[in-house]
mmCIF file with all atom_site columns, C-alpha atoms (C1' of nucleotides) in Angstrom:
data_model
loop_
_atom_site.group_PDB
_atom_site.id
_atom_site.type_symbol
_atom_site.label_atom_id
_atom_site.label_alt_id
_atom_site.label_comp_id
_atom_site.label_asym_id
_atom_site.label_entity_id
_atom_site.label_seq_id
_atom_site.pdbx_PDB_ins_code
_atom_site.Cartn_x
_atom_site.Cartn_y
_atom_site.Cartn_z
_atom_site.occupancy
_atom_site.B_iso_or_equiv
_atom_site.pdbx_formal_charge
_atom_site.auth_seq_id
_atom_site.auth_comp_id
_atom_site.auth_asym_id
_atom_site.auth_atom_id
_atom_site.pdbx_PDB_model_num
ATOM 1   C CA    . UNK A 1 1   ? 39.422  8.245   -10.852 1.00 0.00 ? 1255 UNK A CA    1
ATOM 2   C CA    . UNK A 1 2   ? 40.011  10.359  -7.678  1.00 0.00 ? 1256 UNK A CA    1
ATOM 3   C CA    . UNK A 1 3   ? 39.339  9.596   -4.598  1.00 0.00 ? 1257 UNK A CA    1
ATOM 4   C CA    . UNK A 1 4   ? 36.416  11.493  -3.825  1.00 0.00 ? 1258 UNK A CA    1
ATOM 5   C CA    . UNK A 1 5   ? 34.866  10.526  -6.678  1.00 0.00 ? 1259 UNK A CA    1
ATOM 6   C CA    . UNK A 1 6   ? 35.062  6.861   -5.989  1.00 0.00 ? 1260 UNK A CA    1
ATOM 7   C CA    . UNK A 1 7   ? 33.631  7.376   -2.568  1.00 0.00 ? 1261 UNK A CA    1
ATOM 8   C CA    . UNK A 1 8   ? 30.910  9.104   -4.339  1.00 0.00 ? 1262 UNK A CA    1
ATOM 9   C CA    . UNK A 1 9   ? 30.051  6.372   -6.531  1.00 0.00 ? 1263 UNK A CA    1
ATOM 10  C CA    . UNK A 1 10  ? 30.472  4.069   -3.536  1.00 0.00 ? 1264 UNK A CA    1
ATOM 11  C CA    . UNK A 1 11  ? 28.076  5.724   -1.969  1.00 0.00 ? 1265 UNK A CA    1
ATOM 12  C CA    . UNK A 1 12  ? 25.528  6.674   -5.047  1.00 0.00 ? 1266 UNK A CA    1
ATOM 13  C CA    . UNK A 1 13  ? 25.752  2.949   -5.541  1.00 0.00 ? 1267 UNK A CA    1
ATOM 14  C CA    . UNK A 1 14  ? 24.248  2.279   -1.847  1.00 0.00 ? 1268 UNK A CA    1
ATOM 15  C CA    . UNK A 1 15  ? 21.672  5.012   -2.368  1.00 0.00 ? 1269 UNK A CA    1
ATOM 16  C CA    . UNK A 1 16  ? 20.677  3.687   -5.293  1.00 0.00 ? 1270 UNK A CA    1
ATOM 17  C CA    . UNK A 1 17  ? 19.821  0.180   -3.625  1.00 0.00 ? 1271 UNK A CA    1
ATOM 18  C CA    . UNK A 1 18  ? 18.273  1.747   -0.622  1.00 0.00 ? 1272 UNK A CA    1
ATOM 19  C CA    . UNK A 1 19  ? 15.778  3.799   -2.763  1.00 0.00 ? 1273 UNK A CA    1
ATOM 20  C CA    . UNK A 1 20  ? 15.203  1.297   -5.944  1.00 0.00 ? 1274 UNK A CA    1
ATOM 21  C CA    . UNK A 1 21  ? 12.643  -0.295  -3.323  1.00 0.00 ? 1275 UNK A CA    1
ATOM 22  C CA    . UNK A 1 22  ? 9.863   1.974   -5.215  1.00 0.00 ? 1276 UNK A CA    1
ATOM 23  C CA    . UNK A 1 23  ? 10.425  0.475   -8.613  1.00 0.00 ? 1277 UNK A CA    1
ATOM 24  C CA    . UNK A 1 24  ? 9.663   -2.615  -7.311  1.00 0.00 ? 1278 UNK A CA    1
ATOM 25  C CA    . UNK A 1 25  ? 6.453   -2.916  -9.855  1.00 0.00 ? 1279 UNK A CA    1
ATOM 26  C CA    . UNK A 1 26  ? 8.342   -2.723  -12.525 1.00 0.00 ? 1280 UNK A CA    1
ATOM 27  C CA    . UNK A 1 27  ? 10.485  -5.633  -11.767 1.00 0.00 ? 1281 UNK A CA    1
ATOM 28  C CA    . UNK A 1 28  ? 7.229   -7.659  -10.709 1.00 0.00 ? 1282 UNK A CA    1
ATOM 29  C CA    . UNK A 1 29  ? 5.785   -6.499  -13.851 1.00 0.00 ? 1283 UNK A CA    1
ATOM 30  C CA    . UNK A 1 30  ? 8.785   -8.586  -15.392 1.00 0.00 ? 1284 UNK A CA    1
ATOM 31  C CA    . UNK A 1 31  ? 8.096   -11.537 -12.901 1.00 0.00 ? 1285 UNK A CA    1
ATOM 32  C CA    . UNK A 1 32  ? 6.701   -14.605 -14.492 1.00 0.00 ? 1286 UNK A CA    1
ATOM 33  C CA    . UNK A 1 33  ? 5.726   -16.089 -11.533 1.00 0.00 ? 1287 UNK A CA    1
ATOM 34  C CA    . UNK A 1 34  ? 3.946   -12.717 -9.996  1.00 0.00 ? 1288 UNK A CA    1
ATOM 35  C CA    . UNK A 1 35  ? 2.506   -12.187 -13.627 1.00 0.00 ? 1289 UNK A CA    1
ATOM 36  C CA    . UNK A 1 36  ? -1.406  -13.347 -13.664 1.00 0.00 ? 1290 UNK A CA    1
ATOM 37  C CA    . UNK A 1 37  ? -2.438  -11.630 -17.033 1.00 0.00 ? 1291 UNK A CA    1
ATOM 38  C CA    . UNK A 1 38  ? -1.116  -9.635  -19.941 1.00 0.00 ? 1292 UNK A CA    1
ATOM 39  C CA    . UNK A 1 39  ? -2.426  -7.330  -22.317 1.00 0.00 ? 1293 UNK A CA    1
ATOM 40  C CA    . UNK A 1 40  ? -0.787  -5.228  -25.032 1.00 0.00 ? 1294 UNK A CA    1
ATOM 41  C CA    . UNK A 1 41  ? -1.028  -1.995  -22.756 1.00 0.00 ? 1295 UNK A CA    1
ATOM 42  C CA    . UNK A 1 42  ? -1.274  -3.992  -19.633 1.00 0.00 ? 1296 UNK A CA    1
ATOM 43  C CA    . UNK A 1 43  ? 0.142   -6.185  -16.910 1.00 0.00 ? 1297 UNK A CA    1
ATOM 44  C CA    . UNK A 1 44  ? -2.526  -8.146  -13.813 1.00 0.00 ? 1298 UNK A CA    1
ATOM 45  C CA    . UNK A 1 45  ? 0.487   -9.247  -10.871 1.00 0.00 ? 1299 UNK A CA    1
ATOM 46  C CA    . UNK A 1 46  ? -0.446  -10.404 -7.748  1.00 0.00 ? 1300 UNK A CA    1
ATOM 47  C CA    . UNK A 1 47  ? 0.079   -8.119  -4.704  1.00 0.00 ? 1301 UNK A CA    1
ATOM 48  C CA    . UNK A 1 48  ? 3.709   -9.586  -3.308  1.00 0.00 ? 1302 UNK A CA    1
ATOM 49  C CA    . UNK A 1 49  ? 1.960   -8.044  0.003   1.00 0.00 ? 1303 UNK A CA    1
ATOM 50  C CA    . UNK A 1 50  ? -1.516  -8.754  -0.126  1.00 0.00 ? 1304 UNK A CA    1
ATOM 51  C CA    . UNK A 1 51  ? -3.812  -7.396  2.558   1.00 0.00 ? 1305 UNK A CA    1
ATOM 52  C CA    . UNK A 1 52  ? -6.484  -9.473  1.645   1.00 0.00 ? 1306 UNK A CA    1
ATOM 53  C CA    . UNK A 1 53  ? -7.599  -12.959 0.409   1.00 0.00 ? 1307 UNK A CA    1
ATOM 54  C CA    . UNK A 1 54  ? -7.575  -11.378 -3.614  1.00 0.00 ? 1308 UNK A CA    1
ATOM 55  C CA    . UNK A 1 55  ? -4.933  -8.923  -3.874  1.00 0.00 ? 1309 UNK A CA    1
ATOM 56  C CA    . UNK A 1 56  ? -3.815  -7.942  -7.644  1.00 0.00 ? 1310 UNK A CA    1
ATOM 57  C CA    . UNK A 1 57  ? -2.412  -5.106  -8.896  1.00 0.00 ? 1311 UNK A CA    1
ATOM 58  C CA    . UNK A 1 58  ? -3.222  -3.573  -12.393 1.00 0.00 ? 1312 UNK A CA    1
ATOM 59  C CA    . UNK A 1 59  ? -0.526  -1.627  -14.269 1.00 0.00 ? 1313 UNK A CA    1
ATOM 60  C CA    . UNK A 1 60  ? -0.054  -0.099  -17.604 1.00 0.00 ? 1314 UNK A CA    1
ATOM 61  C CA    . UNK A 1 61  ? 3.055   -1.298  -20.080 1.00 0.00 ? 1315 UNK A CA    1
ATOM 62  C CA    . UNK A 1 62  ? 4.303   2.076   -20.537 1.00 0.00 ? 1316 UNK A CA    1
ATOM 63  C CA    . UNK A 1 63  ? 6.122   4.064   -17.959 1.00 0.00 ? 1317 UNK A CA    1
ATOM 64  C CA    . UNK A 1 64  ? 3.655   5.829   -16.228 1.00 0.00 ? 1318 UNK A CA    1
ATOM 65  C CA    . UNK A 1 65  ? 4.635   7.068   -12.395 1.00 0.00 ? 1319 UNK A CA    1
ATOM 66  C CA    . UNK A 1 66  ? 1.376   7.415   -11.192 1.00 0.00 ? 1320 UNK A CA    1
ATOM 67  C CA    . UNK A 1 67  ? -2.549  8.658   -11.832 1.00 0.00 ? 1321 UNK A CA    1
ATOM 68  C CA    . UNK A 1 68  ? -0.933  12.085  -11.451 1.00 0.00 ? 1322 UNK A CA    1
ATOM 69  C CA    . UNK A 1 69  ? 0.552   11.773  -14.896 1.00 0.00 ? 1323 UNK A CA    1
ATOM 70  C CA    . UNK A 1 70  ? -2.550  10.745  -16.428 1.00 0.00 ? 1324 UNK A CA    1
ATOM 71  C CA    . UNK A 1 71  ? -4.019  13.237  -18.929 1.00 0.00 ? 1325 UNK A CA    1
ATOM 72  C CA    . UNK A 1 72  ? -7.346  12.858  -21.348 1.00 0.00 ? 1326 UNK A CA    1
ATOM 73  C CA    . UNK A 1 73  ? -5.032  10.304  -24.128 1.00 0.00 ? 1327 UNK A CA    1
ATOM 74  C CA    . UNK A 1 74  ? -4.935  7.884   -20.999 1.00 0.00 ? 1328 UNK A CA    1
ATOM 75  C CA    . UNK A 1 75  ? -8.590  7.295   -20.405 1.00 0.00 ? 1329 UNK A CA    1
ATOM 76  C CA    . UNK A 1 76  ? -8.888  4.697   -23.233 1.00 0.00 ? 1330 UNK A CA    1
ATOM 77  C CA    . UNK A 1 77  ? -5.992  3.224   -21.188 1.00 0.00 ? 1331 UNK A CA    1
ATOM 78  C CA    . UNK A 1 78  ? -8.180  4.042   -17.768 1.00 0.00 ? 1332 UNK A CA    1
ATOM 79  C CA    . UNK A 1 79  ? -10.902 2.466   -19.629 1.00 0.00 ? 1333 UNK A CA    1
ATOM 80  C CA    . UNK A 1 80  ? -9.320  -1.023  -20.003 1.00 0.00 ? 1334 UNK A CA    1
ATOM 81  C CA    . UNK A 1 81  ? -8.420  -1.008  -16.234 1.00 0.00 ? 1335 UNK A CA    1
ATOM 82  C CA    . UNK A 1 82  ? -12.242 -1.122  -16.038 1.00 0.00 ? 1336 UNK A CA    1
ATOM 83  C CA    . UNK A 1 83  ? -12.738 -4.114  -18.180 1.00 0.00 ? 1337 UNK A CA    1
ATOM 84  C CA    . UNK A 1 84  ? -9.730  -6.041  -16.768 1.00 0.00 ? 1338 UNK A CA    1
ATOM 85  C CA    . UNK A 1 85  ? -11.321 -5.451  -13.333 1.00 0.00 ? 1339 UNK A CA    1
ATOM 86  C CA    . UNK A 1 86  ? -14.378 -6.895  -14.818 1.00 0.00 ? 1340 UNK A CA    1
ATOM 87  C CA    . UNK A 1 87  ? -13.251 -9.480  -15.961 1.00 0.00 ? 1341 UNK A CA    1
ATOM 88  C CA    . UNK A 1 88  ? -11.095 -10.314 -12.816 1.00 0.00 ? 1342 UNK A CA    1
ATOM 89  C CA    . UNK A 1 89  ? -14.284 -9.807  -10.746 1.00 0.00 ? 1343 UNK A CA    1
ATOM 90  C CA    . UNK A 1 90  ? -16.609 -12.497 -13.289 1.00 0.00 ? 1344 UNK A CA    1
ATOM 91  C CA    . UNK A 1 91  ? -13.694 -15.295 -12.419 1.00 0.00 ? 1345 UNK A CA    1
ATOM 92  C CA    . UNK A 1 92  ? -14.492 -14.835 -8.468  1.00 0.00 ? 1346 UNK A CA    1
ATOM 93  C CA    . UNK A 1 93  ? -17.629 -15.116 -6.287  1.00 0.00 ? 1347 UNK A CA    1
ATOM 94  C CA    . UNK A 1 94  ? -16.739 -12.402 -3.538  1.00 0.00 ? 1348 UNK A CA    1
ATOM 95  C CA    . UNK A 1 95  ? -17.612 -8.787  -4.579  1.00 0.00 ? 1349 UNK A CA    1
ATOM 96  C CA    . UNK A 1 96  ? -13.811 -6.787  -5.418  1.00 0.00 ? 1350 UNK A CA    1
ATOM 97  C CA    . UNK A 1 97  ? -13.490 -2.974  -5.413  1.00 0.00 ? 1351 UNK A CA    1
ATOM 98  C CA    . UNK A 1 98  ? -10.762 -1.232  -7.314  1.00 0.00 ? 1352 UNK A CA    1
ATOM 99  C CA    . UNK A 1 99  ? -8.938  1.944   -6.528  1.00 0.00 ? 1353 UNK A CA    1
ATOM 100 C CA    . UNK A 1 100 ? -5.732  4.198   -6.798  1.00 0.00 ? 1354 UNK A CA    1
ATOM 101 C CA    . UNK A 1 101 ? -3.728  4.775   -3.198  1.00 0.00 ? 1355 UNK A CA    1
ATOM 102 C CA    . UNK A 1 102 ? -4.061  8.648   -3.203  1.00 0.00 ? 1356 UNK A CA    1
ATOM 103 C CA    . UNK A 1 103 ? -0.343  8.963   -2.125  1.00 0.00 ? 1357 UNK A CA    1
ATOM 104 C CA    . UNK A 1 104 ? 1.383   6.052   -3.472  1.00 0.00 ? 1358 UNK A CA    1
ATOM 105 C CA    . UNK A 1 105 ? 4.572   4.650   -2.354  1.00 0.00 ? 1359 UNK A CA    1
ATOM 106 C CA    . UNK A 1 106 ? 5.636   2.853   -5.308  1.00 0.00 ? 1360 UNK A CA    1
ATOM 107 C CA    . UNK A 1 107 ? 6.707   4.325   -8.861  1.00 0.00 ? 1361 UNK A CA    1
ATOM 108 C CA    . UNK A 1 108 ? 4.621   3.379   -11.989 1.00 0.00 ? 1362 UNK A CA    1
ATOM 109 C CA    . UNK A 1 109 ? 0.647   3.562   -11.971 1.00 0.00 ? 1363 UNK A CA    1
ATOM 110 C CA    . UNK A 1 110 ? -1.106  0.466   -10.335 1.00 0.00 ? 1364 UNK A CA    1
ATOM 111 C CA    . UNK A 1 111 ? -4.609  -0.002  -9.913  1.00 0.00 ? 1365 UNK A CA    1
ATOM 112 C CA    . UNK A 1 112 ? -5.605  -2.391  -6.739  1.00 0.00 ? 1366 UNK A CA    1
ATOM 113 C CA    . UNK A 1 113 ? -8.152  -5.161  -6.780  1.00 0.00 ? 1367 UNK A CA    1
ATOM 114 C CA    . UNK A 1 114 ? -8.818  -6.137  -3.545  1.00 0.00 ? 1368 UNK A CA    1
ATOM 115 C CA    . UNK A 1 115 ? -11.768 -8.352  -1.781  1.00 0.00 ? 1369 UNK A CA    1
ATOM 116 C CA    . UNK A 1 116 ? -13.397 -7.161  1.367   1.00 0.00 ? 1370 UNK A CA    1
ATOM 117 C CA    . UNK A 1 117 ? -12.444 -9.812  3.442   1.00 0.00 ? 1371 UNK A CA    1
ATOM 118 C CA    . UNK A 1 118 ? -9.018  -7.904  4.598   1.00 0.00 ? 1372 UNK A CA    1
ATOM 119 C CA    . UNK A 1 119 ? -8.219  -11.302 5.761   1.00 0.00 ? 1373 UNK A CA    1
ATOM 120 C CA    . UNK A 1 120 ? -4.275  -11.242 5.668   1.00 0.00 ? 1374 UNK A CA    1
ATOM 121 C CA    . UNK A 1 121 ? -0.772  -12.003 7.631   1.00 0.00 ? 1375 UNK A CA    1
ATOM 122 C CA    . UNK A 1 122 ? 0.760   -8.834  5.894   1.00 0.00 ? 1376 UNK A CA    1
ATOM 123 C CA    . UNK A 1 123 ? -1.993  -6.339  6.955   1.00 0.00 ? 1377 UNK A CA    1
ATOM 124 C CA    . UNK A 1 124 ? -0.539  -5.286  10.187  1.00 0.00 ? 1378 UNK A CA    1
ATOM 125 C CA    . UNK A 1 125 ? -0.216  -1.265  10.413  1.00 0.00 ? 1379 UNK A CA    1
ATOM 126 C CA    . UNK A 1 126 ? -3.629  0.795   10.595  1.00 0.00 ? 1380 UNK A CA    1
ATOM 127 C CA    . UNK A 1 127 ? -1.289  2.946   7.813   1.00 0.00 ? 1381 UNK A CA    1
ATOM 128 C CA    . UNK A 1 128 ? -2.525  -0.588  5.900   1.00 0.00 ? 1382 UNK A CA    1
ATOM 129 C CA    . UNK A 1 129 ? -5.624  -0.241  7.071   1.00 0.00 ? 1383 UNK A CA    1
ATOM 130 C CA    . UNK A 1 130 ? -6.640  3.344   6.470   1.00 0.00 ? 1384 UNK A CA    1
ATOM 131 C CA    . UNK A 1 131 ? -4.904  3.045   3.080   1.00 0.00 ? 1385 UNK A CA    1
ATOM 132 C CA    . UNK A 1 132 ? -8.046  0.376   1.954   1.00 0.00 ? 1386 UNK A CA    1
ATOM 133 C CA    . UNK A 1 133 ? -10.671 1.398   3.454   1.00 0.00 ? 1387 UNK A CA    1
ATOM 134 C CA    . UNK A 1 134 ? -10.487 5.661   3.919   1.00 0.00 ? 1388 UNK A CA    1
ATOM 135 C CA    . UNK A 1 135 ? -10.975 7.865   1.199   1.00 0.00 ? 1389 UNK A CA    1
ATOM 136 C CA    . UNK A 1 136 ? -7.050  7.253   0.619   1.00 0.00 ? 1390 UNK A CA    1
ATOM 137 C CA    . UNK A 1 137 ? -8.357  4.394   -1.176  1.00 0.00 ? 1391 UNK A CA    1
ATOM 138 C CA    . UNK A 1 138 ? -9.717  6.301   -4.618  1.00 0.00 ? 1392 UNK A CA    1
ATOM 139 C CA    . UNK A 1 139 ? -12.043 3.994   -6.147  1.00 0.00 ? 1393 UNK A CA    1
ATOM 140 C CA    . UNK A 1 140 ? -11.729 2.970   -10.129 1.00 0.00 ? 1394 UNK A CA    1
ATOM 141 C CA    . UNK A 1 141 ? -14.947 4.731   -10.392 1.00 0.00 ? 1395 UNK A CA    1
ATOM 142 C CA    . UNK A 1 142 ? -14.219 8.012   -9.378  1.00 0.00 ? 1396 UNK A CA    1
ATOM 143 C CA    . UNK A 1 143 ? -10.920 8.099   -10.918 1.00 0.00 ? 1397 UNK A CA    1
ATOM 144 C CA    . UNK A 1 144 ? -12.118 7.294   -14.152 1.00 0.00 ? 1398 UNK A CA    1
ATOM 145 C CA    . UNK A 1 145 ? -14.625 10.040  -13.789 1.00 0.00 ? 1399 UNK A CA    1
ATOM 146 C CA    . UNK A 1 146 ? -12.863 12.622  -12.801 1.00 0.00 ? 1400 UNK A CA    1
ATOM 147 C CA    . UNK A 1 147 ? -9.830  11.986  -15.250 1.00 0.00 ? 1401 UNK A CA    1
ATOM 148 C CA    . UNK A 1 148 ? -13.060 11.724  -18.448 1.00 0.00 ? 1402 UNK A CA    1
ATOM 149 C CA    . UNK A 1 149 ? -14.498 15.317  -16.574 1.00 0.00 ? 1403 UNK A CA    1
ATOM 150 C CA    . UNK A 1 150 ? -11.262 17.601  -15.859 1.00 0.00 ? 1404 UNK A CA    1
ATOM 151 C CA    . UNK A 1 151 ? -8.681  15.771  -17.915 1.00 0.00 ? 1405 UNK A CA    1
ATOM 152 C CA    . UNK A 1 152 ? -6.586  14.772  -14.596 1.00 0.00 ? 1406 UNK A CA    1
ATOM 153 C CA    . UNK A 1 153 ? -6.960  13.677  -10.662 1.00 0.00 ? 1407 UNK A CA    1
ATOM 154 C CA    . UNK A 1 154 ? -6.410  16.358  -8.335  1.00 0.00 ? 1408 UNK A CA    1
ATOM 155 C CA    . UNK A 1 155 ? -4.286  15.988  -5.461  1.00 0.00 ? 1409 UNK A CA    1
ATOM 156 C CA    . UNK A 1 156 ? -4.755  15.768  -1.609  1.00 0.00 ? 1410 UNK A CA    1
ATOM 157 C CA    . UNK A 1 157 ? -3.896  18.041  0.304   1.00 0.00 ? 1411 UNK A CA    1
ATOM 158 C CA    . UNK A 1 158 ? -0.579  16.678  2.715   1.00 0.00 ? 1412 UNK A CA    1
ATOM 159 C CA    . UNK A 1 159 ? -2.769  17.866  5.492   1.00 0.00 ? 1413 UNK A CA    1
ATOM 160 C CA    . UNK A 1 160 ? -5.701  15.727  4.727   1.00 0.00 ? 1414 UNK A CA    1
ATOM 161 C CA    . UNK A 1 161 ? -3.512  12.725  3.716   1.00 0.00 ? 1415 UNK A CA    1
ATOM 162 C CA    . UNK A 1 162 ? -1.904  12.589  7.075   1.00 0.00 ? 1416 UNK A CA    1
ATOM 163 C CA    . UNK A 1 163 ? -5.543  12.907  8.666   1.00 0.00 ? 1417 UNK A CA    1
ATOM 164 C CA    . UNK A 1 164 ? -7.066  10.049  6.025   1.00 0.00 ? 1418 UNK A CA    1
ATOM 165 C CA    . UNK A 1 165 ? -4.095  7.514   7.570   1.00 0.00 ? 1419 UNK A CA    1
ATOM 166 C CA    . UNK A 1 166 ? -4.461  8.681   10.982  1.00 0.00 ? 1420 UNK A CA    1
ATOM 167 C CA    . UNK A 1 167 ? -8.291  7.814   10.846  1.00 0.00 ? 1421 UNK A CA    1
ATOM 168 C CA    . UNK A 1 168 ? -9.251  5.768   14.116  1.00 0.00 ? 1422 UNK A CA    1
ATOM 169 C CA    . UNK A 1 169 ? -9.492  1.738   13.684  1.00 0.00 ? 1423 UNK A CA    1
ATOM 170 C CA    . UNK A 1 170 ? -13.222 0.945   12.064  1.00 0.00 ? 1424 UNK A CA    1
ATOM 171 C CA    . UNK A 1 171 ? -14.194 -2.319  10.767  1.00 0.00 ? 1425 UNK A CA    1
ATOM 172 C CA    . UNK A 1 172 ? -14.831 -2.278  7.463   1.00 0.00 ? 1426 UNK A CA    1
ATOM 173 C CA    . UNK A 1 173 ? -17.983 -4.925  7.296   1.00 0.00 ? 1427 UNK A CA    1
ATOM 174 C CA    . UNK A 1 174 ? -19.793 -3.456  11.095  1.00 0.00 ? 1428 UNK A CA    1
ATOM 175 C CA    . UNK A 1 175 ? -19.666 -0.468  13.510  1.00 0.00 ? 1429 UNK A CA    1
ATOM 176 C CA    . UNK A 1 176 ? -16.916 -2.364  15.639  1.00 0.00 ? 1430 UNK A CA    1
ATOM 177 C CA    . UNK A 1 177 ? -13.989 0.020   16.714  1.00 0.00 ? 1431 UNK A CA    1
ATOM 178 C CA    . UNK A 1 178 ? -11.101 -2.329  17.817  1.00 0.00 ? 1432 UNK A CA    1
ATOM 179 C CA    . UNK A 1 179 ? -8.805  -0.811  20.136  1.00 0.00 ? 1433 UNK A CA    1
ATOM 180 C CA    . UNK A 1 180 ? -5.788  -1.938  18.222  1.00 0.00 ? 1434 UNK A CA    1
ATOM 181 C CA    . UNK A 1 181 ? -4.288  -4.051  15.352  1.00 0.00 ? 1435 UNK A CA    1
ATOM 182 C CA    . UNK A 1 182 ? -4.142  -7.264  16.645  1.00 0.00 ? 1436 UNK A CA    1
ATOM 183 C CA    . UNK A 1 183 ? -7.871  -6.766  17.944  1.00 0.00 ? 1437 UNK A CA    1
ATOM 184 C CA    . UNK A 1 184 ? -9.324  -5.564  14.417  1.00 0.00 ? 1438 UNK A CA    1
ATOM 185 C CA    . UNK A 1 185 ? -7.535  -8.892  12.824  1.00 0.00 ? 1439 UNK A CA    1
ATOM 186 C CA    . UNK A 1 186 ? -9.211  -11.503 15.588  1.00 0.00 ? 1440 UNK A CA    1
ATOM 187 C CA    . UNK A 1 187 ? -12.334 -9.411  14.817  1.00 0.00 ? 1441 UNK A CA    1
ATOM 188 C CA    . UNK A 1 188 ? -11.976 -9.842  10.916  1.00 0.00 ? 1442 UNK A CA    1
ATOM 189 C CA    . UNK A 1 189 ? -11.229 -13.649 11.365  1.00 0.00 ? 1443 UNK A CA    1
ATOM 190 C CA    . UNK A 1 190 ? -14.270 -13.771 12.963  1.00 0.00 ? 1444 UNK A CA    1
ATOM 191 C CA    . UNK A 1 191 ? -16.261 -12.128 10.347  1.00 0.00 ? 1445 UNK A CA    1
ATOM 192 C CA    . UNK A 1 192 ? -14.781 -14.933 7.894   1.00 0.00 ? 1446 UNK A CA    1
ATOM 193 C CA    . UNK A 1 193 ? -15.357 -17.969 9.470   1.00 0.00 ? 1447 UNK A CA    1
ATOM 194 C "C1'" . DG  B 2 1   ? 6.609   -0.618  -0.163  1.00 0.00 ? 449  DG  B "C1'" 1
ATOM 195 C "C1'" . DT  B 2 2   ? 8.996   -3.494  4.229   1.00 0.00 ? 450  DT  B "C1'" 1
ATOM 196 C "C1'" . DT  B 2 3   ? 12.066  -4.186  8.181   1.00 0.00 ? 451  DT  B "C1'" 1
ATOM 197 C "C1'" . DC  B 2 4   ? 13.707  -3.075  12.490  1.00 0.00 ? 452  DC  B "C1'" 1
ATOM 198 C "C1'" . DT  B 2 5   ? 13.411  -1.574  17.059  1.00 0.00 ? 453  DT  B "C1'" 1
ATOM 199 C "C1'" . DA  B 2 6   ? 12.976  2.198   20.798  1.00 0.00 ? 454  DA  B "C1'" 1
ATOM 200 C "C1'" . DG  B 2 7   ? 9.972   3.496   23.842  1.00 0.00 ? 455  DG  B "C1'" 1
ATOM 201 C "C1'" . DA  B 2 8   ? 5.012   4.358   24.582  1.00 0.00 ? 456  DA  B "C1'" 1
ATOM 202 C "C1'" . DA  B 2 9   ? 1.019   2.033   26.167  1.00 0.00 ? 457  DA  B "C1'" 1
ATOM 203 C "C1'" . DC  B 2 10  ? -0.795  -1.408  28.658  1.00 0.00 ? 458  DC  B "C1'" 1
ATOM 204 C "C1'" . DG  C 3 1   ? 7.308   -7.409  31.958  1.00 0.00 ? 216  DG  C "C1'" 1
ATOM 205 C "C1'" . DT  C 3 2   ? 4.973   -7.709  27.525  1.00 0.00 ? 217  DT  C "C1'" 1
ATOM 206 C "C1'" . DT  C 3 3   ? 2.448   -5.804  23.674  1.00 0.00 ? 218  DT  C "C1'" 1
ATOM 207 C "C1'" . DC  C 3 4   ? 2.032   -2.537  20.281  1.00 0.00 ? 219  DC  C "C1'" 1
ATOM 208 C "C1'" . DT  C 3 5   ? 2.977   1.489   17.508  1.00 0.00 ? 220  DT  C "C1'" 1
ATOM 209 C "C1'" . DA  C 3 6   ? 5.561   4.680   14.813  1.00 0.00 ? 221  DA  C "C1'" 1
ATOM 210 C "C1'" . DG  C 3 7   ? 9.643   6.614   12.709  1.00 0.00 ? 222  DG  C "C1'" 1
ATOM 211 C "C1'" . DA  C 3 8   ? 14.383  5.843   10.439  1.00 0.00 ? 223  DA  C "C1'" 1
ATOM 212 C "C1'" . DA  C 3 9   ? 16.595  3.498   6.856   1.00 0.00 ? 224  DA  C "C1'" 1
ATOM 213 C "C1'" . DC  C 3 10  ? 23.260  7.228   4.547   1.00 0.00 ? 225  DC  C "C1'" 1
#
DNA sequence: GTTCTAGAAC
DNA sequence: GTTCTAGAAC
């Protein structure tokens, strides 16, 4: 092997590693200690990051990249998403939502289930925020909707996903407008205690 | 997705 | 001087 060619595999190598970050789901699909339920099309793991008190992630077996892959042969699949989140939501007493980041950072489809409480160490950018509790944050609902109505989910626009994440600092449970991060976390402790 | 950290904001 | 945010990561 030449040379170049080993430098190039030195350094494909080290890209590799520095990008595999976003196929971290599919390793934690793996994960027996992340696992929380199985299916035969479907894997519940708990968030490894959770921004909230409940924080699990729903994905599908097969290799799906993300709800813009999804075409009218997954809404059966869509469709147990639903009753999975049901039946995650009958085993707690605080009301969940689920929903579909509408720019996703990690490969393979994941659904969040998340409670309201945003109570969390690793909630600490307002990107974090904003990604919950904007329109970013495409609920189950309309997903599955919109996939049974036009047969797919329709992008954002990059102009109004950079507005949705730049959104200014709202509580999610009253009118409050913290100034800052560390201010909207004392104010959520409060609303928990 | 997170970590790290420069420099903005206070 | 310290807190906080935002952009690079080869």
């Amino acid at each position: 092997m030449s040379k170049r060619s080993l430098n190039n595999t030195s350094s494909n190598t080290k890209a590799k590693k520095s990008k595999y970050w976003s196929l971290g789901l599919v390793d934690a699909m793996k994960n027996p200690d992340s696992i929380v339920k199985k299916t035969e099309h479907c894997v519940i793991i708990k968030d490894k990051y959770p921004k909230a008190k409940i924080h699990y992630l729903v994905l599908p077996q097969d290799n799906i990249s993300s709800i813009y892959m999804l075409n009218r042969s997954h809404v059966k699949l869509i469709e147990e998403f639903g009753k999975l989140f049901k039946e995650i939501q009958d085993e707690v007493e605080v009301t969940l939502r689920a929903g579909f980041h509408a720019v996703p950072s990690m490969q393979r489809l994941h659904m969040h289930i998340i409670s309201g409480d945003m109570v969390s160490p690793c909630l600490k950018t307002k990107v974090h925020w904003n990604s919950f509790t904007t329109d970013f944050f495409m609920l189950f609902e309309d997903v599955q909707q919109q996939l049974k109505e036009n047969g797919s989910i329709k992008k954002i626009s990059p102009e109004l996903h950079k507005s949705l994440l730049a959104t200014e600092l709202q509580c999610n449970q009253c009118l409050f407008k913290p100034k800052n991060m560390p201010q909207l976390k004392e104010h959520l402790f409060i609303h928990n205690k």
